[in-house]
């Protein structure tokens, strides 16, 4: 009888920030909670709005990584985080990073863009979505930018519904995201504070009487009226409204418009079939899937934008539905003067493709295409059976360095990494020493 899978806890950090076309600041340690010694994160989910989307910027970002993605990879890859997936629509960007040991248990199902600007033809407003399976559970992630201005609340709610309706994924066993185990929805939602005047709002902020403003928050009001919206949970707003600030300052809008402060930047989540309750710890009925909100804060020290970023940190506790990777990779200690041999084992239900490949990576790689070299598993096949297969990498493709390396098996059918080796070192070519008979022998 197979042993019951052990429970697993994952720590997930969600970031939303309208960056107002700004370049990344020099230090994002606080935003990413890198200085928090008590936090051991497994996944980063990062959503940006209003990235620079001028013609020249978009052309440059098409040819190269955009500055924000590059910055996050520069900071996170040395900490063993890999960019798992990304999707961009004009100024909207959604990124997912995970520690590399989780890669075989993350399957990207789809990425999608839903424009809602200019009657659905322009992507200055709308949502971007990444749908994935995490240890067998369906997770949908949406980053959105809804219409601005106080009077457009009805339009905001219509766009919310439209984005939700467009997120179904065809060709999967659970196409409707409302049936998924978790929806994370965040972004610049642009909801405002009704009725109260500018002076009243600013005085409440000054005195930290945020509860006086909650009752007039348009999103909170809408959730009281809309049963579906009410299923989306949110942490308490215990931080000042995050919009609108003078750039490069901590002062609310001092321009002629003097826009009223508001909590425009929000992080919501919804668990499948979860009735609303008052707690911020949610449990799925008849399932082994829990989500706890540990922190919901703004980061007021960042001044490059007229918005302040907002982050939410979650603990996800689950009993994995997938416990064993589809592929087990083993870098063999059997070397020749030309080739490195790799063995890999397949689970019985894995369907391989002639387009599958194995990549060699340095530990600290940034994304799946950041390989040192790769081989097509069918082209470089040495031997195969129902379970064990062997392929080789030409040793001339392998750098002579003391770095640690990893092997990853990429499945073309699943569009995901399905196997990863333990880290190992590659000895320089001098590791082939002569034996007394004059033949080269490998040192393992």
GROMACS .gro file of C-alpha atoms in nm:
model
  444
    1UNK     CA    1   0.000   0.000   0.000
    2UNK     CA    2   0.145   0.338  -0.105
    3UNK     CA    3   0.231   0.578   0.174
    4UNK     CA    4   0.014   0.885   0.217
    5UNK     CA    5   0.183   1.198   0.073
    6UNK     CA    6   0.319   1.425   0.340
    7UNK     CA    7   0.181   1.776   0.373
    8UNK     CA    8   0.382   2.064   0.231
    9UNK     CA    9   0.389   2.431   0.319
   10UNK     CA   10   0.473   2.692   0.055
   11UNK     CA   11   0.530   3.059   0.125
   12UNK     CA   12   0.408   3.289  -0.154
   13UNK     CA   13   0.483   3.660  -0.186
   14UNK     CA   14   0.252   3.866  -0.410
   15UNK     CA   15   0.351   4.213  -0.535
   16UNK     CA   16   0.133   4.467  -0.716
   17UNK     CA   17   0.262   4.807  -0.825
   18UNK     CA   18   0.157   5.070  -1.075
   19UNK     CA   19   0.505   5.195  -1.166
   20UNK     CA   20   0.387   5.493  -1.377
   21UNK     CA   21   0.644   5.428  -1.654
   22UNK     CA   22   0.933   5.452  -1.406
   23UNK     CA   23   1.252   5.248  -1.424
   24UNK     CA   24   1.327   5.011  -1.134
   25UNK     CA   25   1.477   5.182  -0.828
   26UNK     CA   26   1.818   5.068  -0.711
   27UNK     CA   27   1.696   4.879  -0.405
   28UNK     CA   28   1.386   4.658  -0.392
   29UNK     CA   29   1.490   4.451  -0.090
   30UNK     CA   30   1.198   4.575   0.121
   31UNK     CA   31   0.948   4.512  -0.156
   32UNK     CA   32   1.072   4.155  -0.198
   33UNK     CA   33   1.117   4.105   0.178
   34UNK     CA   34   1.480   4.002   0.130
   35UNK     CA   35   1.579   4.144   0.468
   36UNK     CA   36   1.318   3.943   0.656
   37UNK     CA   37   1.522   3.663   0.815
   38UNK     CA   38   1.206   3.490   0.941
   39UNK     CA   39   1.063   3.449   0.592
   40UNK     CA   40   1.159   3.154   0.373
   41UNK     CA   41   0.977   3.219   0.046
   42UNK     CA   42   0.911   2.959  -0.222
   43UNK     CA   43   0.723   3.159  -0.488
   44UNK     CA   44   0.711   3.522  -0.601
   45UNK     CA   45   0.411   3.650  -0.798
   46UNK     CA   46   0.477   4.000  -0.932
   47UNK     CA   47   0.227   4.218  -1.119
   48UNK     CA   48   0.312   4.561  -1.258
   49UNK     CA   49   0.090   4.817  -1.426
   50UNK     CA   50   0.172   5.119  -1.643
   51UNK     CA   51   0.513   4.999  -1.747
   52UNK     CA   52   0.671   5.218  -2.012
   53UNK     CA   53   0.497   5.110  -2.333
   54UNK     CA   54   0.613   5.371  -2.580
   55UNK     CA   55   0.696   5.245  -2.928
   56UNK     CA   56   1.074   5.242  -2.877
   57UNK     CA   57   1.040   5.083  -2.534
   58UNK     CA   58   0.812   4.805  -2.664
   59UNK     CA   59   1.045   4.735  -2.956
   60UNK     CA   60   1.341   4.714  -2.720
   61UNK     CA   61   1.150   4.492  -2.476
   62UNK     CA   62   1.052   4.260  -2.762
   63UNK     CA   63   1.416   4.208  -2.858
   64UNK     CA   64   1.548   4.200  -2.501
   65UNK     CA   65   1.412   4.149  -2.152
   66UNK     CA   66   1.231   4.457  -2.020
   67UNK     CA   67   1.420   4.644  -1.743
   68UNK     CA   68   1.185   4.530  -1.466
   69UNK     CA   69   1.201   4.161  -1.555
   70UNK     CA   70   1.579   4.183  -1.584
   71UNK     CA   71   1.603   4.356  -1.248
   72UNK     CA   72   1.392   4.093  -1.070
   73UNK     CA   73   1.591   3.811  -1.230
   74UNK     CA   74   1.920   3.976  -1.132
   75UNK     CA   75   1.804   3.996  -0.770
   76UNK     CA   76   1.624   3.663  -0.737
   77UNK     CA   77   1.830   3.418  -0.945
   78UNK     CA   78   2.127   3.418  -0.700
   79UNK     CA   79   1.873   3.313  -0.436
   80UNK     CA   80   1.776   3.005  -0.643
   81UNK     CA   81   1.458   3.156  -0.790
   82UNK     CA   82   1.381   3.089  -1.156
   83UNK     CA   83   1.137   3.280  -1.373
   84UNK     CA   84   0.873   3.015  -1.440
   85UNK     CA   85   0.639   3.215  -1.662
   86UNK     CA   86   0.553   3.568  -1.771
   87UNK     CA   87   0.294   3.747  -1.979
   88UNK     CA   88   0.281   4.109  -2.093
   89UNK     CA   89   0.013   4.326  -2.252
   90UNK     CA   90   0.136   4.681  -2.320
   91UNK     CA   91   0.191   4.829  -1.972
   92UNK     CA   92   0.074   4.519  -1.782
   93UNK     CA   93   0.332   4.260  -1.678
   94UNK     CA   94   0.286   3.942  -1.474
   95UNK     CA   95   0.584   3.735  -1.354
   96UNK     CA   96   0.601   3.410  -1.157
   97UNK     CA   97   0.927   3.299  -0.991
   98UNK     CA   98   0.981   2.977  -0.796
   99UNK     CA   99   1.274   2.808  -0.629
  100UNK     CA  100   1.419   2.560  -0.874
  101UNK     CA  101   1.338   2.251  -0.664
  102UNK     CA  102   0.966   2.320  -0.723
  103UNK     CA  103   0.995   2.334  -1.104
  104UNK     CA  104   0.899   1.968  -1.172
  105UNK     CA  105   0.576   2.026  -0.980
  106UNK     CA  106   0.470   2.344  -1.164
  107UNK     CA  107   0.294   2.296  -1.496
  108UNK     CA  108   0.207   2.604  -1.701
  109UNK     CA  109  -0.137   2.551  -1.852
  110UNK     CA  110  -0.191   2.884  -2.028
  111UNK     CA  111  -0.104   3.252  -2.043
  112UNK     CA  112  -0.363   3.498  -2.165
  113UNK     CA  113  -0.418   3.870  -2.223
  114UNK     CA  114  -0.763   4.031  -2.203
  115UNK     CA  115  -0.776   4.392  -2.329
  116UNK     CA  116  -1.073   4.600  -2.212
  117UNK     CA  117  -0.966   4.947  -2.328
  118UNK     CA  118  -1.132   5.102  -2.636
  119UNK     CA  119  -1.424   4.856  -2.633
  120UNK     CA  120  -1.193   4.558  -2.585
  121UNK     CA  121  -0.946   4.641  -2.863
  122UNK     CA  122  -0.678   4.826  -2.667
  123UNK     CA  123  -0.460   4.681  -2.394
  124UNK     CA  124  -0.399   4.994  -2.187
  125UNK     CA  125  -0.662   4.848  -1.953
  126UNK     CA  126  -0.756   4.487  -1.891
  127UNK     CA  127  -0.595   4.181  -1.738
  128UNK     CA  128  -0.318   3.927  -1.793
  129UNK     CA  129  -0.343   3.575  -1.661
  130UNK     CA  130  -0.116   3.278  -1.590
  131UNK     CA  131  -0.289   2.950  -1.519
  132UNK     CA  132  -0.079   2.669  -1.373
  133UNK     CA  133  -0.088   2.350  -1.174
  134UNK     CA  134   0.106   2.358  -0.848
  135UNK     CA  135   0.167   2.013  -0.700
  136UNK     CA  136  -0.147   1.905  -0.886
  137UNK     CA  137  -0.373   2.193  -0.776
  138UNK     CA  138  -0.516   2.442  -1.025
  139UNK     CA  139  -0.406   2.801  -0.961
  140UNK     CA  140  -0.507   3.104  -1.171
  141UNK     CA  141  -0.322   3.433  -1.132
  142UNK     CA  142  -0.463   3.760  -1.270
  143UNK     CA  143  -0.297   4.102  -1.280
  144UNK     CA  144  -0.537   4.378  -1.387
  145UNK     CA  145  -0.565   4.751  -1.451
  146UNK     CA  146  -0.925   4.874  -1.433
  147UNK     CA  147  -1.070   5.209  -1.553
  148UNK     CA  148  -0.984   5.516  -1.342
  149UNK     CA  149  -1.189   5.806  -1.195
  150UNK     CA  150  -1.455   5.821  -0.928
  151UNK     CA  151  -1.752   5.815  -1.167
  152UNK     CA  152  -1.645   5.496  -1.349
  153UNK     CA  153  -1.722   5.247  -1.074
  154UNK     CA  154  -1.989   5.064  -1.276
  155UNK     CA  155  -1.744   5.036  -1.566
  156UNK     CA  156  -1.477   4.897  -1.331
  157UNK     CA  157  -1.713   4.623  -1.215
  158UNK     CA  158  -1.809   4.543  -1.575
  159UNK     CA  159  -1.442   4.508  -1.670
  160UNK     CA  160  -1.386   4.286  -1.366
  161UNK     CA  161  -1.664   4.055  -1.485
  162UNK     CA  162  -1.540   4.063  -1.846
  163UNK     CA  163  -1.186   3.969  -1.748
  164UNK     CA  164  -1.318   3.684  -1.536
  165UNK     CA  165  -1.540   3.553  -1.817
  166UNK     CA  166  -1.247   3.547  -2.062
  167UNK     CA  167  -1.013   3.337  -1.847
  168UNK     CA  168  -1.149   2.990  -1.925
  169UNK     CA  169  -0.883   2.750  -2.053
  170UNK     CA  170  -0.987   2.510  -2.326
  171UNK     CA  171  -0.856   2.157  -2.355
  172UNK     CA  172  -0.816   2.096  -1.981
  173UNK     CA  173  -1.019   1.891  -1.739
  174UNK     CA  174  -1.119   2.201  -1.541
  175UNK     CA  175  -1.161   2.483  -1.798
  176UNK     CA  176  -1.360   2.726  -1.581
  177UNK     CA  177  -1.130   2.913  -1.343
  178UNK     CA  178  -1.414   2.948  -1.093
  179UNK     CA  179  -1.366   2.574  -1.041
  180UNK     CA  180  -0.993   2.614  -0.982
  181UNK     CA  181  -0.852   2.558  -0.636
  182UNK     CA  182  -0.719   2.913  -0.607
  183UNK     CA  183  -0.755   3.245  -0.789
  184UNK     CA  184  -0.510   3.522  -0.702
  185UNK     CA  185  -0.639   3.853  -0.842
  186UNK     CA  186  -0.457   4.180  -0.790
  187UNK     CA  187  -0.357   4.503  -0.958
  188UNK     CA  188  -0.448   4.868  -0.990
  189UNK     CA  189  -0.822   4.822  -0.951
  190UNK     CA  190  -0.878   5.198  -0.927
  191UNK     CA  191  -1.161   5.177  -0.672
  192UNK     CA  192  -1.209   5.508  -0.490
  193UNK     CA  193  -1.349   5.642  -0.162
  194UNK     CA  194  -1.701   5.774  -0.208
  195UNK     CA  195  -1.894   6.061  -0.047
  196UNK     CA  196  -1.621   6.187   0.187
  197UNK     CA  197  -1.445   6.509   0.090
  198UNK     CA  198  -1.072   6.557   0.035
  199UNK     CA  199  -1.015   6.724   0.374
  200UNK     CA  200  -1.208   6.453   0.561
  201UNK     CA  201  -1.013   6.173   0.388
  202UNK     CA  202  -0.675   6.336   0.452
  203UNK     CA  203  -0.759   6.397   0.818
  204UNK     CA  204  -0.861   6.034   0.862
  205UNK     CA  205  -0.531   5.925   0.706
  206UNK     CA  206  -0.335   6.168   0.922
  207UNK     CA  207  -0.501   6.027   1.235
  208UNK     CA  208  -0.479   5.668   1.105
  209UNK     CA  209  -0.855   5.631   1.134
  210UNK     CA  210  -0.872   5.400   0.835
  211UNK     CA  211  -1.190   5.233   0.957
  212UNK     CA  212  -1.374   5.560   0.884
  213UNK     CA  213  -1.277   5.519   0.519
  214UNK     CA  214  -1.342   5.145   0.477
  215UNK     CA  215  -1.720   5.188   0.470
  216UNK     CA  216  -1.690   5.429   0.176
  217UNK     CA  217  -1.442   5.221  -0.023
  218UNK     CA  218  -1.606   5.128  -0.355
  219UNK     CA  219  -1.466   4.775  -0.363
  220UNK     CA  220  -1.588   4.705  -0.009
  221UNK     CA  221  -1.932   4.838  -0.101
  222UNK     CA  222  -1.943   4.629  -0.420
  223UNK     CA  223  -1.851   4.313  -0.229
  224UNK     CA  224  -2.146   4.366   0.004
  225UNK     CA  225  -2.379   4.374  -0.298
  226UNK     CA  226  -2.228   4.122  -0.541
  227UNK     CA  227  -2.236   3.752  -0.434
  228UNK     CA  228  -1.956   3.647  -0.673
  229UNK     CA  229  -1.730   3.938  -0.582
  230UNK     CA  230  -1.795   3.860  -0.217
  231UNK     CA  231  -1.628   3.522  -0.265
  232UNK     CA  232  -1.297   3.705  -0.321
  233UNK     CA  233  -1.124   3.762   0.011
  234UNK     CA  234  -0.895   4.049   0.109
  235UNK     CA  235  -0.684   4.129   0.411
  236UNK     CA  236  -0.762   4.428   0.633
  237UNK     CA  237  -0.659   4.768   0.494
  238UNK     CA  238  -0.433   4.869   0.782
  239UNK     CA  239  -0.206   5.085   0.564
  240UNK     CA  240  -0.262   5.433   0.417
  241UNK     CA  241  -0.428   5.469   0.076
  242UNK     CA  242  -0.165   5.402  -0.191
  243UNK     CA  243  -0.275   5.666  -0.449
  244UNK     CA  244  -0.219   5.944  -0.550
  245UNK     CA  245   0.124   6.077  -0.447
  246UNK     CA  246   0.353   6.339  -0.589
  247UNK     CA  247   0.638   6.152  -0.752
  248UNK     CA  248   0.963   6.141  -0.554
  249UNK     CA  249   0.784   6.232  -0.234
  250UNK     CA  250   0.552   6.099   0.035
  251UNK     CA  251   0.301   6.380  -0.017
  252UNK     CA  252  -0.045   6.312  -0.150
  253UNK     CA  253  -0.135   6.494  -0.473
  254UNK     CA  254  -0.058   6.866  -0.451
  255UNK     CA  255  -0.131   6.939  -0.819
  256UNK     CA  256  -0.427   7.151  -0.929
  257UNK     CA  257  -0.642   6.837  -0.951
  258UNK     CA  258  -0.569   6.739  -0.589
  259UNK     CA  259  -0.701   6.388  -0.637
  260UNK     CA  260  -0.854   6.229  -0.331
  261UNK     CA  261  -0.640   5.946  -0.183
  262UNK     CA  262  -0.771   5.594  -0.241
  263UNK     CA  263  -0.680   5.227  -0.199
  264UNK     CA  264  -0.651   5.162  -0.572
  265UNK     CA  265  -0.392   4.884  -0.540
  266UNK     CA  266  -0.538   4.562  -0.404
  267UNK     CA  267  -0.471   4.189  -0.362
  268UNK     CA  268  -0.767   3.949  -0.357
  269UNK     CA  269  -0.794   3.572  -0.350
  270UNK     CA  270  -1.066   3.312  -0.386
  271UNK     CA  271  -1.070   2.945  -0.291
  272UNK     CA  272  -1.299   2.701  -0.470
  273UNK     CA  273  -1.649   2.669  -0.324
  274UNK     CA  274  -1.550   2.874  -0.025
  275UNK     CA  275  -1.837   3.046   0.157
  276UNK     CA  276  -1.746   3.388   0.300
  277UNK     CA  277  -1.644   3.400   0.665
  278UNK     CA  278  -1.475   3.655   0.886
  279UNK     CA  279  -1.140   3.479   0.915
  280UNK     CA  280  -0.836   3.536   0.696
  281UNK     CA  281  -0.749   3.166   0.701
  282UNK     CA  282  -0.950   2.972   0.444
  283UNK     CA  283  -0.998   2.599   0.408
  284UNK     CA  284  -1.136   2.409   0.114
  285UNK     CA  285  -1.410   2.165   0.217
  286UNK     CA  286  -1.321   1.800   0.163
  287UNK     CA  287  -0.973   1.891   0.047
  288UNK     CA  288  -0.621   1.928   0.179
  289UNK     CA  289  -0.559   2.283   0.065
  290UNK     CA  290  -0.523   2.578   0.302
  291UNK     CA  291  -0.431   2.941   0.251
  292UNK     CA  292  -0.333   3.182   0.529
  293UNK     CA  293  -0.263   3.551   0.481
  294UNK     CA  294   0.042   3.637   0.691
  295UNK     CA  295   0.101   3.997   0.581
  296UNK     CA  296  -0.082   4.265   0.378
  297UNK     CA  297   0.111   4.592   0.366
  298UNK     CA  298   0.213   4.886   0.152
  299UNK     CA  299   0.572   4.998   0.104
  300UNK     CA  300   0.571   5.373   0.150
  301UNK     CA  301   0.945   5.428   0.101
  302UNK     CA  302   0.926   5.387  -0.277
  303UNK     CA  303   0.865   5.720  -0.450
  304UNK     CA  304   0.936   5.663  -0.822
  305UNK     CA  305   0.562   5.635  -0.894
  306UNK     CA  306   0.244   5.814  -0.793
  307UNK     CA  307   0.134   5.477  -0.648
  308UNK     CA  308   0.286   5.290  -0.355
  309UNK     CA  309   0.339   4.916  -0.403
  310UNK     CA  310   0.133   4.666  -0.205
  311UNK     CA  311   0.240   4.313  -0.107
  312UNK     CA  312   0.066   4.014   0.042
  313UNK     CA  313   0.249   3.716   0.190
  314UNK     CA  314   0.065   3.384   0.212
  315UNK     CA  315   0.129   3.043   0.361
  316UNK     CA  316  -0.016   2.769   0.145
  317UNK     CA  317  -0.051   2.429   0.312
  318UNK     CA  318  -0.140   2.138   0.089
  319UNK     CA  319  -0.120   1.765   0.054
  320UNK     CA  320   0.050   1.723  -0.285
  321UNK     CA  321  -0.153   1.551  -0.553
  322UNK     CA  322   0.173   1.501  -0.742
  323UNK     CA  323   0.462   1.379  -0.527
  324UNK     CA  324   0.706   1.230  -0.778
  325UNK     CA  325   0.848   1.417  -1.079
  326UNK     CA  326   0.760   1.272  -1.419
  327UNK     CA  327   1.132   1.248  -1.501
  328UNK     CA  328   1.424   1.161  -1.270
  329UNK     CA  329   1.758   1.285  -1.405
  330UNK     CA  330   2.097   1.141  -1.311
  331UNK     CA  331   2.426   1.282  -1.445
  332UNK     CA  332   2.634   0.966  -1.479
  333UNK     CA  333   2.994   0.935  -1.368
  334UNK     CA  334   3.076   0.753  -1.691
  335UNK     CA  335   3.273   0.991  -1.909
  336UNK     CA  336   3.452   0.945  -2.239
  337UNK     CA  337   3.695   1.183  -2.399
  338UNK     CA  338   3.406   1.337  -2.592
  339UNK     CA  339   3.074   1.285  -2.418
  340UNK     CA  340   2.892   1.323  -2.088
  341UNK     CA  341   2.630   1.054  -2.026
  342UNK     CA  342   2.291   1.137  -1.874
  343UNK     CA  343   2.044   0.877  -1.753
  344UNK     CA  344   1.681   0.957  -1.694
  345UNK     CA  345   1.387   0.754  -1.569
  346UNK     CA  346   1.029   0.804  -1.686
  347UNK     CA  347   0.713   0.748  -1.487
  348UNK     CA  348   0.471   0.514  -1.667
  349UNK     CA  349   0.216   0.788  -1.748
  350UNK     CA  350   0.464   1.032  -1.904
  351UNK     CA  351   0.426   1.080  -2.280
  352UNK     CA  352   0.751   1.201  -2.433
  353UNK     CA  353   0.792   1.399  -2.753
  354UNK     CA  354   1.067   1.420  -3.013
  355UNK     CA  355   1.075   1.791  -2.925
  356UNK     CA  356   1.164   1.729  -2.558
  357UNK     CA  357   1.509   1.843  -2.454
  358UNK     CA  358   1.748   1.832  -2.161
  359UNK     CA  359   1.931   2.151  -2.068
  360UNK     CA  360   2.249   2.196  -1.867
  361UNK     CA  361   2.228   2.498  -1.637
  362UNK     CA  362   2.449   2.674  -1.388
  363UNK     CA  363   2.294   2.689  -1.042
  364UNK     CA  364   2.146   3.038  -1.025
  365UNK     CA  365   2.002   3.032  -1.378
  366UNK     CA  366   1.743   3.301  -1.454
  367UNK     CA  367   1.484   3.126  -1.671
  368UNK     CA  368   1.433   2.807  -1.870
  369UNK     CA  369   1.617   2.941  -2.178
  370UNK     CA  370   1.921   3.039  -1.971
  371UNK     CA  371   2.097   2.708  -2.042
  372UNK     CA  372   2.467   2.647  -2.102
  373UNK     CA  373   2.384   2.385  -2.365
  374UNK     CA  374   2.106   2.140  -2.443
  375UNK     CA  375   2.033   1.817  -2.630
  376UNK     CA  376   1.721   1.686  -2.800
  377UNK     CA  377   1.645   1.366  -2.616
  378UNK     CA  378   1.570   1.168  -2.932
  379UNK     CA  379   1.865   1.297  -3.138
  380UNK     CA  380   2.132   1.217  -2.879
  381UNK     CA  381   1.982   0.895  -2.748
  382UNK     CA  382   2.227   0.619  -2.661
  383UNK     CA  383   1.990   0.357  -2.520
  384UNK     CA  384   1.632   0.336  -2.409
  385UNK     CA  385   1.384   0.103  -2.243
  386UNK     CA  386   1.039   0.138  -2.095
  387UNK     CA  387   1.183   0.320  -1.794
  388UNK     CA  388   1.554   0.398  -1.835
  389UNK     CA  389   1.686   0.620  -2.112
  390UNK     CA  390   2.035   0.756  -2.176
  391UNK     CA  391   2.151   1.053  -2.383
  392UNK     CA  392   2.486   1.224  -2.421
  393UNK     CA  393   2.610   1.584  -2.428
  394UNK     CA  394   2.921   1.658  -2.628
  395UNK     CA  395   3.194   1.756  -2.383
  396UNK     CA  396   3.309   2.038  -2.610
  397UNK     CA  397   2.984   2.217  -2.522
  398UNK     CA  398   3.057   2.202  -2.150
  399UNK     CA  399   3.250   2.487  -1.990
  400UNK     CA  400   3.556   2.420  -1.774
  401UNK     CA  401   3.451   2.585  -1.452
  402UNK     CA  402   3.412   2.507  -1.083
  403UNK     CA  403   3.047   2.620  -1.084
  404UNK     CA  404   2.768   2.389  -0.980
  405UNK     CA  405   2.529   2.270  -1.246
  406UNK     CA  406   2.180   2.128  -1.285
  407UNK     CA  407   2.007   1.925  -1.552
  408UNK     CA  408   1.645   2.003  -1.644
  409UNK     CA  409   1.416   1.799  -1.866
  410UNK     CA  410   1.171   2.019  -2.061
  411UNK     CA  411   0.851   1.860  -2.192
  412UNK     CA  412   0.722   2.015  -2.513
  413UNK     CA  413   0.375   1.866  -2.462
  414UNK     CA  414   0.341   2.008  -2.110
  415UNK     CA  415   0.541   2.327  -2.183
  416UNK     CA  416   0.710   2.286  -1.845
  417UNK     CA  417   1.012   2.142  -1.668
  418UNK     CA  418   0.917   1.790  -1.558
  419UNK     CA  419   1.248   1.674  -1.409
  420UNK     CA  420   1.551   1.829  -1.245
  421UNK     CA  421   1.872   1.678  -1.113
  422UNK     CA  422   2.053   1.749  -0.791
  423UNK     CA  423   2.333   2.009  -0.820
  424UNK     CA  424   2.671   1.867  -0.926
  425UNK     CA  425   3.014   1.987  -1.031
  426UNK     CA  426   3.184   1.924  -1.363
  427UNK     CA  427   3.554   1.853  -1.341
  428UNK     CA  428   3.779   2.022  -1.595
  429UNK     CA  429   3.916   1.811  -1.881
  430UNK     CA  430   4.223   1.739  -1.670
  431UNK     CA  431   4.006   1.497  -1.472
  432UNK     CA  432   4.094   1.231  -1.731
  433UNK     CA  433   4.412   1.083  -1.591
  434UNK     CA  434   4.631   0.821  -1.755
  435UNK     CA  435   4.629   0.475  -1.603
  436UNK     CA  436   4.945   0.257  -1.609
  437UNK     CA  437   4.833   0.114  -1.945
  438UNK     CA  438   4.817   0.462  -2.094
  439UNK     CA  439   4.434   0.479  -2.120
  440UNK     CA  440   4.227   0.765  -1.991
  441UNK     CA  441   4.017   0.682  -1.681
  442UNK     CA  442   3.734   0.893  -1.540
  443UNK     CA  443   3.757   1.029  -1.186
  444UNK     CA  444   3.412   1.045  -1.029
   0.00000   0.00000   0.00000
